[in-house]
Amino acid sequence: MARQAALAPARIRPITPRKTPPAWLDFEQLRLGASFQAKHYAFIQQVLGTSSLAATFAARDIAPILMQTQRLPKDFTPRMQETGALMGRIMADFSGREGFLKNNYAEAVALGELHQKVAEATRGGLKWNPRERQPMNAQSFAFVLYTFAWWPIEAMIARKLVEPGKDRKELDAWLHSWSVLGHGMGVDRELLPLSYTLAKERVELLRQAQYVPVGAPRPEGIPILLGGQVRFIATMLVSKPGGAPPGKSALEKLYGFGAQALFGMILLSPGLNEALGLEKDGTTQLIRFAQRETASN
């Protein structure tokens, strides 16, 4: 209860991107974290494109911003391609400490600064009580960081790709890497996933803070965002590099596959299915979301 209460002030505190790296940065840990990423790269990318992203739609302080900016609801695929390119730069290979700081860390700082601008641009339209919450507050941005850092771990554990006991050293290194990057983005130290043990504890507090309880009104726009995500997955499956955009009929044939893949990954993240308001047969519901929004465009 005390730790949950300590999280509350972060909801009214803005993020503070930091160009100076943390004194506790351990380059050997960064190297080991990069090795872990390379070993599981394909699966990590699969998680980031599915359950990690969907979790932000369920977050009470993130979904309203996504809907307010209108970029993701209206231009889902181009927006996601931009995000993918940015994340690719943050997660890129590096050869030394200076290379990491000049490239990966600098990109993380830039991501934090970008979200500072988003906060300023949406503040007037959201009309939130500043004594209760701020746009892109420290609590919600920490939640976003965990969707990058923790969601792949829990999915790998569920699929038995890693074991917390046997692979703890690598898991701690991966989380150290994201803690360094999170420091640059503007997340405070007391919210960072500094180790497997701390991350497992803190992610539950963040979920409790950002997920709406079952039975309570969920953030508006979840069906629109999930429908866009299914269409995005279908687009990625049928698109050819340098080719013309896929037609509507070609996309619709892949909605079922995209919805099934998305729902399967959502089920690997505890509580996400319920937080999104999905039914037991979530695949059918996701297909309806994709079809409904296509019809309305």
PDB file of C-alpha atoms in Angstrom:
ATOM      1  CA  MET A   1       0.000   0.000   0.000  1.00  0.00           C
ATOM      2  CA  ALA A   2       2.823   2.405   0.860  1.00  0.00           C
ATOM      3  CA  ARG A   3       4.567   1.795  -2.448  1.00  0.00           C
ATOM      4  CA  GLN A   4       1.312   2.248  -4.354  1.00  0.00           C
ATOM      5  CA  ALA A   5       0.800   5.564  -2.540  1.00  0.00           C
ATOM      6  CA  ALA A   6       4.339   6.602  -3.429  1.00  0.00           C
ATOM      7  CA  LEU A   7       3.471   6.075  -7.089  1.00  0.00           C
ATOM      8  CA  ALA A   8       0.556   8.536  -6.964  1.00  0.00           C
ATOM      9  CA  PRO A   9       2.662  11.764  -6.975  1.00  0.00           C
ATOM     10  CA  ALA A  10       4.280  10.628 -10.229  1.00  0.00           C
ATOM     11  CA  ARG A  11       0.903  11.099 -11.916  1.00  0.00           C
ATOM     12  CA  ILE A  12       1.169  14.869 -11.561  1.00  0.00           C
ATOM     13  CA  ARG A  13       4.912  15.056 -12.222  1.00  0.00           C
ATOM     14  CA  PRO A  14       6.176  15.673 -15.781  1.00  0.00           C
ATOM     15  CA  ILE A  15       8.966  13.610 -17.307  1.00  0.00           C
ATOM     16  CA  THR A  16      12.457  15.121 -17.331  1.00  0.00           C
ATOM     17  CA  PRO A  17      14.666  13.838 -20.183  1.00  0.00           C
ATOM     18  CA  ARG A  18      18.331  13.738 -19.164  1.00  0.00           C
ATOM     19  CA  LYS A  19      21.167  14.231 -21.634  1.00  0.00           C
ATOM     20  CA  THR A  20      23.701  13.212 -18.997  1.00  0.00           C
ATOM     21  CA  PRO A  21      23.777   9.414 -18.573  1.00  0.00           C
ATOM     22  CA  PRO A  22      23.368   7.956 -15.076  1.00  0.00           C
ATOM     23  CA  ALA A  23      26.469   7.456 -12.930  1.00  0.00           C
ATOM     24  CA  TRP A  24      25.391   3.844 -12.361  1.00  0.00           C
ATOM     25  CA  LEU A  25      25.617   2.929 -16.075  1.00  0.00           C
ATOM     26  CA  ASP A  26      27.457  -0.403 -16.379  1.00  0.00           C
ATOM     27  CA  PHE A  27      28.754  -0.963 -19.902  1.00  0.00           C
ATOM     28  CA  GLU A  28      29.330  -4.688 -19.389  1.00  0.00           C
ATOM     29  CA  GLN A  29      25.672  -4.967 -18.445  1.00  0.00           C
ATOM     30  CA  LEU A  30      24.755  -3.058 -21.610  1.00  0.00           C
ATOM     31  CA  ARG A  31      26.789  -5.509 -23.682  1.00  0.00           C
ATOM     32  CA  LEU A  32      25.162  -8.507 -22.050  1.00  0.00           C
ATOM     33  CA  GLY A  33      21.736  -6.933 -22.514  1.00  0.00           C
ATOM     34  CA  ALA A  34      22.500  -6.391 -26.206  1.00  0.00           C
ATOM     35  CA  SER A  35      23.528 -10.042 -26.512  1.00  0.00           C
ATOM     36  CA  PHE A  36      20.243 -11.118 -24.917  1.00  0.00           C
ATOM     37  CA  GLN A  37      18.356  -8.885 -27.342  1.00  0.00           C
ATOM     38  CA  ALA A  38      20.168 -10.332 -30.342  1.00  0.00           C
ATOM     39  CA  LYS A  39      19.389 -13.874 -29.191  1.00  0.00           C
ATOM     40  CA  HIS A  40      15.652 -13.179 -28.893  1.00  0.00           C
ATOM     41  CA  TYR A  41      15.323 -10.320 -31.384  1.00  0.00           C
ATOM     42  CA  ALA A  42      12.528 -11.730 -33.576  1.00  0.00           C
ATOM     43  CA  PHE A  43      10.301 -12.583 -30.626  1.00  0.00           C
ATOM     44  CA  ILE A  44      10.981  -9.266 -28.885  1.00  0.00           C
ATOM     45  CA  GLN A  45       9.902  -7.401 -32.021  1.00  0.00           C
ATOM     46  CA  GLN A  46       6.769  -9.534 -32.194  1.00  0.00           C
ATOM     47  CA  VAL A  47       5.867  -8.548 -28.632  1.00  0.00           C
ATOM     48  CA  LEU A  48       6.594  -4.850 -29.185  1.00  0.00           C
ATOM     49  CA  GLY A  49       4.290  -4.813 -32.203  1.00  0.00           C
ATOM     50  CA  THR A  50       1.411  -6.560 -30.439  1.00  0.00           C
ATOM     51  CA  SER A  51       0.860  -6.753 -26.665  1.00  0.00           C
ATOM     52  CA  SER A  52       3.296  -3.957 -25.775  1.00  0.00           C
ATOM     53  CA  LEU A  53       1.472  -1.533 -28.034  1.00  0.00           C
ATOM     54  CA  ALA A  54      -1.998  -2.756 -27.066  1.00  0.00           C
ATOM     55  CA  ALA A  55      -1.204  -2.207 -23.381  1.00  0.00           C
ATOM     56  CA  THR A  56      -0.900   1.531 -24.008  1.00  0.00           C
ATOM     57  CA  PHE A  57      -4.465   1.540 -25.361  1.00  0.00           C
ATOM     58  CA  ALA A  58      -5.661   0.249 -21.966  1.00  0.00           C
ATOM     59  CA  ALA A  59      -3.695   2.833 -19.949  1.00  0.00           C
ATOM     60  CA  ARG A  60      -5.976   5.521 -18.538  1.00  0.00           C
ATOM     61  CA  ASP A  61      -3.370   8.273 -19.008  1.00  0.00           C
ATOM     62  CA  ILE A  62      -2.095   7.187 -22.441  1.00  0.00           C
ATOM     63  CA  ALA A  63      -5.158   6.253 -24.511  1.00  0.00           C
ATOM     64  CA  PRO A  64      -6.779   9.717 -24.195  1.00  0.00           C
ATOM     65  CA  ILE A  65      -3.586  11.310 -25.539  1.00  0.00           C
ATOM     66  CA  LEU A  66      -3.477   8.898 -28.484  1.00  0.00           C
ATOM     67  CA  MET A  67      -7.053   9.827 -29.324  1.00  0.00           C
ATOM     68  CA  GLN A  68      -6.466  13.549 -28.763  1.00  0.00           C
ATOM     69  CA  THR A  69      -3.548  13.760 -31.189  1.00  0.00           C
ATOM     70  CA  GLN A  70      -5.612  11.796 -33.774  1.00  0.00           C
ATOM     71  CA  ARG A  71      -2.449  10.681 -35.584  1.00  0.00           C
ATOM     72  CA  LEU A  72      -2.654   7.037 -34.549  1.00  0.00           C
ATOM     73  CA  PRO A  73      -6.433   6.614 -35.030  1.00  0.00           C
ATOM     74  CA  LYS A  74      -6.348   8.216 -38.486  1.00  0.00           C
ATOM     75  CA  ASP A  75      -2.907   7.197 -39.789  1.00  0.00           C
ATOM     76  CA  PHE A  76      -2.113   4.018 -37.892  1.00  0.00           C
ATOM     77  CA  THR A  77       0.256   2.318 -40.349  1.00  0.00           C
ATOM     78  CA  PRO A  78       2.443   5.351 -41.226  1.00  0.00           C
ATOM     79  CA  ARG A  79       2.586   6.313 -37.540  1.00  0.00           C
ATOM     80  CA  MET A  80       3.655   2.819 -36.551  1.00  0.00           C
ATOM     81  CA  GLN A  81       6.285   2.716 -39.249  1.00  0.00           C
ATOM     82  CA  GLU A  82       7.757   5.935 -37.843  1.00  0.00           C
ATOM     83  CA  THR A  83       7.670   4.484 -34.326  1.00  0.00           C
ATOM     84  CA  GLY A  84       9.316   1.286 -35.548  1.00  0.00           C
ATOM     85  CA  ALA A  85      12.149   3.278 -37.120  1.00  0.00           C
ATOM     86  CA  LEU A  86      12.663   5.256 -33.903  1.00  0.00           C
ATOM     87  CA  MET A  87      12.673   2.131 -31.741  1.00  0.00           C
ATOM     88  CA  GLY A  88      15.086   0.544 -34.197  1.00  0.00           C
ATOM     89  CA  ARG A  89      17.547   3.372 -33.576  1.00  0.00           C
ATOM     90  CA  ILE A  90      17.164   3.105 -29.801  1.00  0.00           C
ATOM     91  CA  MET A  91      17.683  -0.668 -29.897  1.00  0.00           C
ATOM     92  CA  ALA A  92      20.401  -0.680 -32.581  1.00  0.00           C
ATOM     93  CA  ASP A  93      23.688  -2.552 -32.199  1.00  0.00           C
ATOM     94  CA  PHE A  94      26.565  -0.571 -30.734  1.00  0.00           C
ATOM     95  CA  SER A  95      30.295  -1.224 -30.623  1.00  0.00           C
ATOM     96  CA  GLY A  96      31.384   0.746 -27.566  1.00  0.00           C
ATOM     97  CA  ARG A  97      30.298   2.979 -24.733  1.00  0.00           C
ATOM     98  CA  GLU A  98      30.708   6.185 -26.733  1.00  0.00           C
ATOM     99  CA  GLY A  99      28.758   4.749 -29.639  1.00  0.00           C
ATOM    100  CA  PHE A 100      25.935   3.767 -27.304  1.00  0.00           C
ATOM    101  CA  LEU A 101      25.812   7.237 -25.735  1.00  0.00           C
ATOM    102  CA  LYS A 102      26.057   9.077 -29.055  1.00  0.00           C
ATOM    103  CA  ASN A 103      23.393   7.009 -30.786  1.00  0.00           C
ATOM    104  CA  ASN A 104      21.148   4.791 -28.626  1.00  0.00           C
ATOM    105  CA  TYR A 105      21.114   6.990 -25.534  1.00  0.00           C
ATOM    106  CA  ALA A 106      20.735  10.195 -27.542  1.00  0.00           C
ATOM    107  CA  GLU A 107      17.732   8.699 -29.350  1.00  0.00           C
ATOM    108  CA  ALA A 108      16.168   7.803 -25.989  1.00  0.00           C
ATOM    109  CA  VAL A 109      16.587  11.403 -24.841  1.00  0.00           C
ATOM    110  CA  ALA A 110      15.019  12.591 -28.106  1.00  0.00           C
ATOM    111  CA  LEU A 111      12.045  10.270 -27.500  1.00  0.00           C
ATOM    112  CA  GLY A 112      11.517  11.835 -24.081  1.00  0.00           C
ATOM    113  CA  GLU A 113      11.748  15.336 -25.532  1.00  0.00           C
ATOM    114  CA  LEU A 114       9.235  14.405 -28.226  1.00  0.00           C
ATOM    115  CA  HIS A 115       6.759  13.307 -25.565  1.00  0.00           C
ATOM    116  CA  GLN A 116       7.320  16.552 -23.666  1.00  0.00           C
ATOM    117  CA  LYS A 117       6.099  18.355 -26.800  1.00  0.00           C
ATOM    118  CA  VAL A 118       3.124  15.996 -27.069  1.00  0.00           C
ATOM    119  CA  ALA A 119       2.234  16.805 -23.464  1.00  0.00           C
ATOM    120  CA  GLU A 120       2.291  20.517 -24.170  1.00  0.00           C
ATOM    121  CA  ALA A 121       0.255  20.157 -27.375  1.00  0.00           C
ATOM    122  CA  THR A 122      -2.500  18.081 -25.766  1.00  0.00           C
ATOM    123  CA  ARG A 123      -2.764  19.803 -22.390  1.00  0.00           C
ATOM    124  CA  GLY A 124      -5.452  22.278 -23.450  1.00  0.00           C
ATOM    125  CA  GLY A 125      -7.617  19.759 -25.288  1.00  0.00           C
ATOM    126  CA  LEU A 126      -7.584  17.158 -22.525  1.00  0.00           C
ATOM    127  CA  LYS A 127      -8.725  19.581 -19.825  1.00  0.00           C
ATOM    128  CA  TRP A 128      -7.365  17.361 -17.064  1.00  0.00           C
ATOM    129  CA  ASN A 129      -7.245  18.635 -13.503  1.00  0.00           C
ATOM    130  CA  PRO A 130      -3.493  19.277 -12.995  1.00  0.00           C
ATOM    131  CA  ARG A 131      -3.851  18.320  -9.340  1.00  0.00           C
ATOM    132  CA  GLU A 132      -4.919  14.829 -10.427  1.00  0.00           C
ATOM    133  CA  ARG A 133      -2.859  14.096 -13.542  1.00  0.00           C
ATOM    134  CA  GLN A 134      -0.697  15.688 -16.194  1.00  0.00           C
ATOM    135  CA  PRO A 135      -0.337  14.685 -19.865  1.00  0.00           C
ATOM    136  CA  MET A 136       2.633  12.311 -20.320  1.00  0.00           C
ATOM    137  CA  ASN A 137       3.189  12.223 -16.591  1.00  0.00           C
ATOM    138  CA  ALA A 138       6.050  10.308 -14.966  1.00  0.00           C
ATOM    139  CA  GLN A 139       3.776   7.445 -13.905  1.00  0.00           C
ATOM    140  CA  SER A 140       2.250   6.805 -17.323  1.00  0.00           C
ATOM    141  CA  PHE A 141       5.565   7.230 -19.134  1.00  0.00           C
ATOM    142  CA  ALA A 142       7.136   4.690 -16.781  1.00  0.00           C
ATOM    143  CA  PHE A 143       4.290   2.355 -17.777  1.00  0.00           C
ATOM    144  CA  VAL A 144       5.253   2.877 -21.429  1.00  0.00           C
ATOM    145  CA  LEU A 145       8.886   2.071 -20.610  1.00  0.00           C
ATOM    146  CA  TYR A 146       7.813  -1.208 -19.019  1.00  0.00           C
ATOM    147  CA  THR A 147       5.879  -2.166 -22.147  1.00  0.00           C
ATOM    148  CA  PHE A 148       9.273  -2.074 -23.894  1.00  0.00           C
ATOM    149  CA  ALA A 149      11.320  -3.673 -21.125  1.00  0.00           C
ATOM    150  CA  TRP A 150       9.020  -6.054 -19.229  1.00  0.00           C
ATOM    151  CA  TRP A 151       6.370  -7.189 -21.713  1.00  0.00           C
ATOM    152  CA  PRO A 152       8.910  -9.173 -23.812  1.00  0.00           C
ATOM    153  CA  ILE A 153      10.236 -10.862 -20.665  1.00  0.00           C
ATOM    154  CA  GLU A 154       6.843 -12.017 -19.402  1.00  0.00           C
ATOM    155  CA  ALA A 155       5.936 -13.280 -22.883  1.00  0.00           C
ATOM    156  CA  MET A 156       9.221 -15.190 -23.161  1.00  0.00           C
ATOM    157  CA  ILE A 157       8.658 -16.736 -19.732  1.00  0.00           C
ATOM    158  CA  ALA A 158       5.115 -17.739 -20.719  1.00  0.00           C
ATOM    159  CA  ARG A 159       6.435 -19.348 -23.924  1.00  0.00           C
ATOM    160  CA  LYS A 160       9.262 -20.992 -21.943  1.00  0.00           C
ATOM    161  CA  LEU A 161      11.923 -19.250 -23.998  1.00  0.00           C
ATOM    162  CA  VAL A 162      13.659 -18.097 -20.798  1.00  0.00           C
ATOM    163  CA  GLU A 163      13.612 -19.151 -17.153  1.00  0.00           C
ATOM    164  CA  PRO A 164      13.931 -16.472 -14.454  1.00  0.00           C
ATOM    165  CA  GLY A 165      16.191 -18.650 -12.310  1.00  0.00           C
ATOM    166  CA  LYS A 166      18.543 -19.918 -14.989  1.00  0.00           C
ATOM    167  CA  ASP A 167      18.600 -16.748 -17.108  1.00  0.00           C
ATOM    168  CA  ARG A 168      18.519 -14.149 -14.322  1.00  0.00           C
ATOM    169  CA  LYS A 169      21.884 -12.613 -15.216  1.00  0.00           C
ATOM    170  CA  GLU A 170      20.793 -11.911 -18.789  1.00  0.00           C
ATOM    171  CA  LEU A 171      17.364 -10.660 -17.701  1.00  0.00           C
ATOM    172  CA  ASP A 172      18.953  -8.253 -15.228  1.00  0.00           C
ATOM    173  CA  ALA A 173      21.289  -6.997 -17.958  1.00  0.00           C
ATOM    174  CA  TRP A 174      18.429  -6.439 -20.408  1.00  0.00           C
ATOM    175  CA  LEU A 175      16.531  -4.500 -17.738  1.00  0.00           C
ATOM    176  CA  HIS A 176      19.653  -2.504 -16.840  1.00  0.00           C
ATOM    177  CA  SER A 177      19.867  -1.429 -20.485  1.00  0.00           C
ATOM    178  CA  TRP A 178      16.274  -0.238 -20.465  1.00  0.00           C
ATOM    179  CA  SER A 179      16.804   1.495 -17.142  1.00  0.00           C
ATOM    180  CA  VAL A 180      19.679   3.492 -18.633  1.00  0.00           C
ATOM    181  CA  LEU A 181      17.546   4.348 -21.672  1.00  0.00           C
ATOM    182  CA  GLY A 182      14.581   5.145 -19.409  1.00  0.00           C
ATOM    183  CA  HIS A 183      16.783   7.523 -17.411  1.00  0.00           C
ATOM    184  CA  GLY A 184      17.500   9.374 -20.646  1.00  0.00           C
ATOM    185  CA  MET A 185      13.810   9.407 -21.597  1.00  0.00           C
ATOM    186  CA  GLY A 186      12.982  11.070 -18.289  1.00  0.00           C
ATOM    187  CA  VAL A 187      11.774   8.267 -15.995  1.00  0.00           C
ATOM    188  CA  ASP A 188      12.755   8.723 -12.342  1.00  0.00           C
ATOM    189  CA  ARG A 189      15.052   6.152 -10.732  1.00  0.00           C
ATOM    190  CA  GLU A 190      12.437   4.904  -8.244  1.00  0.00           C
ATOM    191  CA  LEU A 191      10.265   3.811 -11.186  1.00  0.00           C
ATOM    192  CA  LEU A 192      12.953   2.207 -13.348  1.00  0.00           C
ATOM    193  CA  PRO A 193      13.112  -1.589 -13.951  1.00  0.00           C
ATOM    194  CA  LEU A 194      16.564  -1.813 -12.373  1.00  0.00           C
ATOM    195  CA  SER A 195      16.499  -5.601 -11.930  1.00  0.00           C
ATOM    196  CA  TYR A 196      14.206  -8.552 -12.550  1.00  0.00           C
ATOM    197  CA  THR A 197      13.034  -8.542  -8.932  1.00  0.00           C
ATOM    198  CA  LEU A 198      12.315  -4.811  -8.838  1.00  0.00           C
ATOM    199  CA  ALA A 199      10.715  -4.778 -12.288  1.00  0.00           C
ATOM    200  CA  LYS A 200       8.356  -7.626 -11.405  1.00  0.00           C
ATOM    201  CA  GLU A 201       7.213  -5.713  -8.333  1.00  0.00           C
ATOM    202  CA  ARG A 202       6.964  -2.290  -9.940  1.00  0.00           C
ATOM    203  CA  VAL A 203       5.122  -3.410 -13.064  1.00  0.00           C
ATOM    204  CA  GLU A 204       2.277  -4.708 -10.921  1.00  0.00           C
ATOM    205  CA  LEU A 205       1.991  -1.315  -9.214  1.00  0.00           C
ATOM    206  CA  LEU A 206       1.995   0.456 -12.578  1.00  0.00           C
ATOM    207  CA  ARG A 207      -0.683  -1.866 -13.918  1.00  0.00           C
ATOM    208  CA  GLN A 208      -2.848  -1.241 -10.872  1.00  0.00           C
ATOM    209  CA  ALA A 209      -2.392   2.498 -11.357  1.00  0.00           C
ATOM    210  CA  GLN A 210      -2.949   2.651 -15.133  1.00  0.00           C
ATOM    211  CA  TYR A 211      -5.393  -0.180 -15.906  1.00  0.00           C
ATOM    212  CA  VAL A 212      -9.037   0.616 -15.200  1.00  0.00           C
ATOM    213  CA  PRO A 213     -10.608  -1.969 -12.844  1.00  0.00           C
ATOM    214  CA  VAL A 214     -12.929  -4.540 -14.400  1.00  0.00           C
ATOM    215  CA  GLY A 215     -16.445  -3.133 -14.596  1.00  0.00           C
ATOM    216  CA  ALA A 216     -15.355   0.524 -14.652  1.00  0.00           C
ATOM    217  CA  PRO A 217     -15.544   2.661 -17.833  1.00  0.00           C
ATOM    218  CA  ARG A 218     -12.463   2.102 -19.975  1.00  0.00           C
ATOM    219  CA  PRO A 219     -10.607   4.744 -21.965  1.00  0.00           C
ATOM    220  CA  GLU A 220     -12.487   5.799 -25.077  1.00  0.00           C
ATOM    221  CA  GLY A 221     -11.093   4.735 -28.414  1.00  0.00           C
ATOM    222  CA  ILE A 222      -9.910   1.221 -27.534  1.00  0.00           C
ATOM    223  CA  PRO A 223     -11.926  -0.417 -30.363  1.00  0.00           C
ATOM    224  CA  ILE A 224     -10.632   2.154 -32.860  1.00  0.00           C
ATOM    225  CA  LEU A 225      -7.027   1.646 -31.807  1.00  0.00           C
ATOM    226  CA  LEU A 226      -7.250  -2.148 -31.734  1.00  0.00           C
ATOM    227  CA  GLY A 227      -8.981  -2.166 -35.109  1.00  0.00           C
ATOM    228  CA  GLY A 228      -6.142  -0.070 -36.498  1.00  0.00           C
ATOM    229  CA  GLN A 229      -3.611  -2.457 -35.005  1.00  0.00           C
ATOM    230  CA  VAL A 230      -5.227  -5.481 -36.678  1.00  0.00           C
ATOM    231  CA  ARG A 231      -5.222  -3.658 -40.020  1.00  0.00           C
ATOM    232  CA  PHE A 232      -1.592  -2.672 -39.464  1.00  0.00           C
ATOM    233  CA  ILE A 233      -0.584  -6.292 -38.848  1.00  0.00           C
ATOM    234  CA  ALA A 234      -2.464  -7.327 -41.997  1.00  0.00           C
ATOM    235  CA  THR A 235      -0.733  -4.562 -43.965  1.00  0.00           C
ATOM    236  CA  MET A 236       2.694  -5.729 -42.833  1.00  0.00           C
ATOM    237  CA  LEU A 237       1.862  -9.288 -43.878  1.00  0.00           C
ATOM    238  CA  VAL A 238       0.782  -8.395 -47.409  1.00  0.00           C
ATOM    239  CA  SER A 239       3.030  -5.406 -48.204  1.00  0.00           C
ATOM    240  CA  LYS A 240       6.043  -5.712 -50.469  1.00  0.00           C
ATOM    241  CA  PRO A 241       9.063  -3.383 -50.143  1.00  0.00           C
ATOM    242  CA  GLY A 242       8.680  -0.574 -52.654  1.00  0.00           C
ATOM    243  CA  GLY A 243       5.365  -1.964 -53.856  1.00  0.00           C
ATOM    244  CA  ALA A 244       1.967  -0.318 -54.114  1.00  0.00           C
ATOM    245  CA  PRO A 245      -0.210  -0.172 -50.970  1.00  0.00           C
ATOM    246  CA  PRO A 246      -2.335  -3.315 -50.581  1.00  0.00           C
ATOM    247  CA  GLY A 247      -5.981  -3.126 -51.586  1.00  0.00           C
ATOM    248  CA  LYS A 248      -8.880  -3.396 -49.175  1.00  0.00           C
ATOM    249  CA  SER A 249      -9.880  -6.908 -50.222  1.00  0.00           C
ATOM    250  CA  ALA A 250      -6.332  -8.223 -49.828  1.00  0.00           C
ATOM    251  CA  LEU A 251      -6.150  -6.760 -46.333  1.00  0.00           C
ATOM    252  CA  GLU A 252      -9.514  -8.071 -45.206  1.00  0.00           C
ATOM    253  CA  LYS A 253      -8.502 -11.622 -46.047  1.00  0.00           C
ATOM    254  CA  LEU A 254      -5.755 -11.336 -43.421  1.00  0.00           C
ATOM    255  CA  TYR A 255      -7.799  -9.755 -40.631  1.00  0.00           C
ATOM    256  CA  GLY A 256      -8.464 -13.146 -39.086  1.00  0.00           C
ATOM    257  CA  PHE A 257      -4.779 -14.041 -39.001  1.00  0.00           C
ATOM    258  CA  GLY A 258      -3.809 -10.607 -37.669  1.00  0.00           C
ATOM    259  CA  ALA A 259      -6.487 -10.705 -34.972  1.00  0.00           C
ATOM    260  CA  GLN A 260      -5.515 -14.218 -33.909  1.00  0.00           C
ATOM    261  CA  ALA A 261      -1.831 -13.284 -33.684  1.00  0.00           C
ATOM    262  CA  LEU A 262      -2.608 -10.125 -31.692  1.00  0.00           C
ATOM    263  CA  PHE A 263      -5.006 -11.816 -29.287  1.00  0.00           C
ATOM    264  CA  GLY A 264      -2.591 -14.693 -28.693  1.00  0.00           C
ATOM    265  CA  MET A 265       0.115 -12.262 -27.609  1.00  0.00           C
ATOM    266  CA  ILE A 266      -2.306 -10.215 -25.495  1.00  0.00           C
ATOM    267  CA  LEU A 267      -3.105 -13.359 -23.506  1.00  0.00           C
ATOM    268  CA  LEU A 268       0.585 -13.632 -22.519  1.00  0.00           C
ATOM    269  CA  SER A 269       0.366 -10.334 -20.607  1.00  0.00           C
ATOM    270  CA  PRO A 270      -1.467 -10.719 -17.262  1.00  0.00           C
ATOM    271  CA  GLY A 271      -4.591  -8.598 -17.001  1.00  0.00           C
ATOM    272  CA  LEU A 272      -4.308  -7.027 -20.454  1.00  0.00           C
ATOM    273  CA  ASN A 273      -7.223  -8.919 -21.965  1.00  0.00           C
ATOM    274  CA  GLU A 274      -9.544  -7.674 -19.219  1.00  0.00           C
ATOM    275  CA  ALA A 275      -8.102  -4.156 -19.238  1.00  0.00           C
ATOM    276  CA  LEU A 276      -8.896  -3.869 -22.950  1.00  0.00           C
ATOM    277  CA  GLY A 277     -12.436  -5.139 -22.372  1.00  0.00           C
ATOM    278  CA  LEU A 278     -12.002  -8.072 -24.730  1.00  0.00           C
ATOM    279  CA  GLU A 279     -14.374 -11.005 -24.554  1.00  0.00           C
ATOM    280  CA  LYS A 280     -13.388 -14.646 -24.137  1.00  0.00           C
ATOM    281  CA  ASP A 281     -13.311 -14.997 -27.917  1.00  0.00           C
ATOM    282  CA  GLY A 282     -11.181 -11.917 -28.408  1.00  0.00           C
ATOM    283  CA  THR A 283     -10.178 -12.838 -31.945  1.00  0.00           C
ATOM    284  CA  THR A 284     -13.729 -12.469 -33.239  1.00  0.00           C
ATOM    285  CA  GLN A 285     -14.070  -9.153 -31.450  1.00  0.00           C
ATOM    286  CA  LEU A 286     -10.788  -7.827 -32.908  1.00  0.00           C
ATOM    287  CA  ILE A 287     -11.918  -8.766 -36.425  1.00  0.00           C
ATOM    288  CA  ARG A 288     -15.133  -6.797 -35.863  1.00  0.00           C
ATOM    289  CA  PHE A 289     -13.114  -3.786 -34.717  1.00  0.00           C
ATOM    290  CA  ALA A 290     -10.982  -3.912 -37.876  1.00  0.00           C
ATOM    291  CA  GLN A 291     -14.000  -4.311 -40.158  1.00  0.00           C
ATOM    292  CA  ARG A 292     -16.019  -1.604 -38.442  1.00  0.00           C
ATOM    293  CA  GLU A 293     -13.351   1.041 -38.764  1.00  0.00           C
ATOM    294  CA  THR A 294     -12.657   0.090 -42.370  1.00  0.00           C
ATOM    295  CA  ALA A 295     -16.326   0.552 -43.181  1.00  0.00           C
ATOM    296  CA  SER A 296     -16.390   3.976 -41.513  1.00  0.00           C
ATOM    297  CA  ASN A 297     -13.360   5.341 -43.383  1.00  0.00           C
TER     298      ASN A 297
END
